[in-house]
Coordinates of C-alpha atoms in Angstrom, one line a residue:
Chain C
X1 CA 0.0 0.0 0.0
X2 CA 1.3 3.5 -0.8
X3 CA 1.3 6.4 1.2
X4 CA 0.3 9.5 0.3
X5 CA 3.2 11.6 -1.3
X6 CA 4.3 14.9 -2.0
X7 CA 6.2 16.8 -4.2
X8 CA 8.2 19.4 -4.2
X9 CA 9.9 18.4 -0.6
X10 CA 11.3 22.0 -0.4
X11 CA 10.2 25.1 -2.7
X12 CA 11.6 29.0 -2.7
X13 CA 9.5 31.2 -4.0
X14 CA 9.7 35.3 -4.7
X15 CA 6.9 37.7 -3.7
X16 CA 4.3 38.1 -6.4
X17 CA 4.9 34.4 -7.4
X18 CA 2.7 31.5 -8.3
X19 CA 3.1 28.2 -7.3
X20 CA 2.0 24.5 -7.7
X21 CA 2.0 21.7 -5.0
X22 CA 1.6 18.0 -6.2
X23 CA -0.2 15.4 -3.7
X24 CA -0.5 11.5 -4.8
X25 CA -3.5 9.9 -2.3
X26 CA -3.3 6.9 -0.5
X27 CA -4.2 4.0 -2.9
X28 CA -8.2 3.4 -2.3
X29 CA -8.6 6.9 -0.9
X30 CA -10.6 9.4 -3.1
X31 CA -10.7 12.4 -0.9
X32 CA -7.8 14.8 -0.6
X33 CA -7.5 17.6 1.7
X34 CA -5.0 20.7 2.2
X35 CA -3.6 22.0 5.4
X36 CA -1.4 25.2 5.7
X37 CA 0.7 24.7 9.0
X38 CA 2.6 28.2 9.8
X39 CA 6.0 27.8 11.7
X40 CA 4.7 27.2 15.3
X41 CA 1.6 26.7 14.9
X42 CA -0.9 24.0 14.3
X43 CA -2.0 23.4 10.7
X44 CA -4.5 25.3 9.0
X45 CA -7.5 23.6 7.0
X46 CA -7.7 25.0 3.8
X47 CA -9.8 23.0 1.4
X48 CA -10.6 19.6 0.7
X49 CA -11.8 18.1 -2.8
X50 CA -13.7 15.1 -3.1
X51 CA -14.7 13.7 -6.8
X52 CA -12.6 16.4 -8.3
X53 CA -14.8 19.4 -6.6
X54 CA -13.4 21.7 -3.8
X55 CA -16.0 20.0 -1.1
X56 CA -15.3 22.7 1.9
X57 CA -13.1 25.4 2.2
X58 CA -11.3 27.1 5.3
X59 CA -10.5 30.8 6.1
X60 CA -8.4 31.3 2.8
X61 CA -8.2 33.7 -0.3
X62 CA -9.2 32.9 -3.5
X63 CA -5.7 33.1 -4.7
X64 CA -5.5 29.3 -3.0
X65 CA -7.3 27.2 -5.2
X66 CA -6.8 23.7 -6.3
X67 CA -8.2 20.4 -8.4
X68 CA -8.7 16.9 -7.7
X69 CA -7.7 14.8 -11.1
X70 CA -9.8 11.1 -12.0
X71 CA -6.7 9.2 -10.2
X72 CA -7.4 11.3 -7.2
X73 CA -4.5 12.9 -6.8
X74 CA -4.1 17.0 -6.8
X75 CA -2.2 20.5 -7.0
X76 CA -2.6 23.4 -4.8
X77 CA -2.3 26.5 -6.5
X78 CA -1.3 29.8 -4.6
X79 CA -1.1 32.9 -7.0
X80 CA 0.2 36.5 -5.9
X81 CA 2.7 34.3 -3.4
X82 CA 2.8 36.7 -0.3
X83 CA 5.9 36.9 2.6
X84 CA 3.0 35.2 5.1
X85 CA 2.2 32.0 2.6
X86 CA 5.9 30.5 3.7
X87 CA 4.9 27.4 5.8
X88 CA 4.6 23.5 5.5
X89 CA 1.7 22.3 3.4
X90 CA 0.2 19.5 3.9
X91 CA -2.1 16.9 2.1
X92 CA -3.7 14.5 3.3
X93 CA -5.9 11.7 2.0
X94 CA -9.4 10.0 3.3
X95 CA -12.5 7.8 1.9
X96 CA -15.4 9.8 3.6
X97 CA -18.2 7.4 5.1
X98 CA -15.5 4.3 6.3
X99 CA -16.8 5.9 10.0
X100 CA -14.0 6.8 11.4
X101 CA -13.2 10.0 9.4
X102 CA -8.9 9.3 9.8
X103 CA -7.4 11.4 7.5
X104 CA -3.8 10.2 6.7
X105 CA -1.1 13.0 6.0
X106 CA 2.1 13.1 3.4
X107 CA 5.1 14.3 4.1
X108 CA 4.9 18.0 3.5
X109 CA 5.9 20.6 0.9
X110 CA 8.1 23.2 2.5
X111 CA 7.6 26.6 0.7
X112 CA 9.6 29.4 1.8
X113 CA 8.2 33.4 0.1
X114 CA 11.3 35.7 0.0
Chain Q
X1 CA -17.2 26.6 15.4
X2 CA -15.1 23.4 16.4
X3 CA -12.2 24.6 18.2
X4 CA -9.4 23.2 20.0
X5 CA -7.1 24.1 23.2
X6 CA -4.2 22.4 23.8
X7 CA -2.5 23.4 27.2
X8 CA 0.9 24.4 27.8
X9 CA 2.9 24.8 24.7
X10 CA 6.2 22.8 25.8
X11 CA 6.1 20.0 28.3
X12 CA 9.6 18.6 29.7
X13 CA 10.0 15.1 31.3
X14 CA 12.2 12.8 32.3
X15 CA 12.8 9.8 30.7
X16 CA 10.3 7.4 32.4
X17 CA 8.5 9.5 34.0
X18 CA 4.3 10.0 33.0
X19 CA 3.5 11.5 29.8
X20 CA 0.3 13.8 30.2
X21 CA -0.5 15.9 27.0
X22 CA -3.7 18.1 27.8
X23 CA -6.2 18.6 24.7
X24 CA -9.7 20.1 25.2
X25 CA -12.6 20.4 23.2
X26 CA -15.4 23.0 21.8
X27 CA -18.3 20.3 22.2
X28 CA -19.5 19.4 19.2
X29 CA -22.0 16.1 18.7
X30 CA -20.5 13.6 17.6
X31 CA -16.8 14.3 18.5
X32 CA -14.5 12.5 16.3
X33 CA -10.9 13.4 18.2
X34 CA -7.3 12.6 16.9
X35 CA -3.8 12.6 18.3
X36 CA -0.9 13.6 16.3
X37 CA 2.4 13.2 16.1
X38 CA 5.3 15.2 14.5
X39 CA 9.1 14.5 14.3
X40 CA 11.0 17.5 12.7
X41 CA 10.7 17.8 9.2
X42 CA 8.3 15.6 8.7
X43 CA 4.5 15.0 8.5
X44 CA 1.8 14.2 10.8
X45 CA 1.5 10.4 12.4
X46 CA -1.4 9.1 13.1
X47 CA -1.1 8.1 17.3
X48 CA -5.0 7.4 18.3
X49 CA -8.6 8.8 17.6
X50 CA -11.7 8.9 19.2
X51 CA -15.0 7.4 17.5
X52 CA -17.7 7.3 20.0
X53 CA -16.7 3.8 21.1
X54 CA -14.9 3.3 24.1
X55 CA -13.9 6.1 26.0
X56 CA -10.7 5.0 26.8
X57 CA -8.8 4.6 23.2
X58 CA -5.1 2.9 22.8
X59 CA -2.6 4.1 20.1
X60 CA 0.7 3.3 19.1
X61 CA 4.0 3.8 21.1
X62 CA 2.3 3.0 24.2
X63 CA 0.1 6.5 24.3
X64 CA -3.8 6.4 25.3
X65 CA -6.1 9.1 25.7
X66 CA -9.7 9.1 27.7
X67 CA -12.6 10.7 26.4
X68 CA -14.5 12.7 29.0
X69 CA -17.2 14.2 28.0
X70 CA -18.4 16.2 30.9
X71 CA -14.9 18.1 30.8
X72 CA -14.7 18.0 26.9
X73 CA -11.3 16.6 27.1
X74 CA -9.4 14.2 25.7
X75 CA -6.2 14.4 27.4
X76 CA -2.7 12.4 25.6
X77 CA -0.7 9.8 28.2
X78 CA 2.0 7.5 28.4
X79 CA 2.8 5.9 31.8
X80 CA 6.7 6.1 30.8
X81 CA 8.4 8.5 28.7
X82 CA 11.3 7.4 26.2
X83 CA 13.5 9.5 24.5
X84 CA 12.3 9.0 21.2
X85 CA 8.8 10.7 22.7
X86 CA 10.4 14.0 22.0
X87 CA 8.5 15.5 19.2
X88 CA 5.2 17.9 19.0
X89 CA 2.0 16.3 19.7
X90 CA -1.3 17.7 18.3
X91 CA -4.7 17.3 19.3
X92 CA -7.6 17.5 16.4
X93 CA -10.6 17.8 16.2
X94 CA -13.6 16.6 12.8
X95 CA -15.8 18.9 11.7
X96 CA -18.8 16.8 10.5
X97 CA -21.0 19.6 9.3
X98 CA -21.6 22.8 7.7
X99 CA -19.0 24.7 5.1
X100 CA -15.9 23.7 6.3
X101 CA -17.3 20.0 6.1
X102 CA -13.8 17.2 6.1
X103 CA -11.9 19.5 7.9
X104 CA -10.0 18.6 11.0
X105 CA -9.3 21.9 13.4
X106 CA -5.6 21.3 15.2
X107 CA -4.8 22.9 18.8
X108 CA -1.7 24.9 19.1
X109 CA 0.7 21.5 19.1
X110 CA 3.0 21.1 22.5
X111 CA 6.9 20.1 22.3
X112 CA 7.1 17.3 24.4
X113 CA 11.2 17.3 25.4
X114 CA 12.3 14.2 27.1
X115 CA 15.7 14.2 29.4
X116 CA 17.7 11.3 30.3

């Protein structure tokens, strides 16, 4: 069974930027959802797409937006990259209804805004 | 809103001494709660969650937690600490309802530090 993957590990970005974070899902998962953790702090929920539609949303911009492709996998997408986006992001993968709602994380995309 | 509190922001031990993590809860019907753990540089672990079953839930590594509803906690502990403890622990919390529908809401995290 493979867990759910990330990629890039580590990503520096200028100001003004855009960027594009890649998740895989765990195999038999079809639900993928996007945490923004800030140094320090716990993470951050921002969205999470289920059948390739963004199926709840956190306190976040529009410039954070994403997809879901047919193999379940998907990209985060941050435009206008501002100082306060550097942080770890963080996908994780689930299969809503299995009752127990356990949401199991990758690794983490490091992205630092200079 | 689901919201989470995690007391105390760095908790120190010795090695095997008690582990006690505190994690409390915005009450919320039904509760799905989550331990977490992170080791630098890397992601979250799954340690133990909370489904409405028993109240007292096992995890990995030797950690439990107790689900107590009349003090809408769901405090982290390990009767004896080993080095490789040290890491941040994270309580969360599921929110089964309304916009932010999937989303799990994280406490602050506490640095658990374990001396020899």
């Amino acid at each position: 069974e493979t867990g759910v993957t990330q990629s890039p590990t580590h990503l520096i970005k200028t100001r003004g930027q855009q960027v594009t974070l890649r998740c895989s899902s765990q195999s038999g998962h079809n639900t993928v959802s996007w945490y923004q953790q800030a140094l320090g702090q716990g993470p951050q929920f921002i969205f999470q797409y289920y059948r390739e539609e963004e199926n709840g949303r956190g306190n976040f911009p529009p410039r954070f937006s994403g997809l879901q492709f047919p193999n379940y996998s998907s990209e985060l997408n941050v435009n206008a990259l501002e100082l306060d986006d550097s942080a770890l992001y963080l996908c994780a993968s689930s299969t809503p209804g299995q009752g127990n709602n356990e949401q199991f994380f990758g690794p983490g995309t490091r992205l630092t805004v200079l | 809103a689901q919201s989470v509190t995690q007391l105390g922001s760095h908790v120190s031990v010795s090695e095997g001494a008690l582990v006690l993590l505190r994690c409390n809860y915005s009450s919320s019907v039904p509760p799905y709660l989550f331990w977490y753990v992170q080791y630098p540089n890397q992601g979250l672990q799954l340690l133990l969650k909370y489904t409405s079953a028993a109240t007292l839930v096992k995890g990995i590594n030797g950690f439990e937690a107790e689900f107590k509803k009349s003090e809408t906690s769901f405090h982290l502990t390990k009767p004896s600490a080993h080095m490789r403890d040290a890491a941040e622990y994270f309580c969360a919390a599921f929110n089964a309802g309304g916009t932010s529908y999937g989303k799990l809401t994280f406490g602050q995290g506490t640095i658990l530090t374990v001396h020899p």
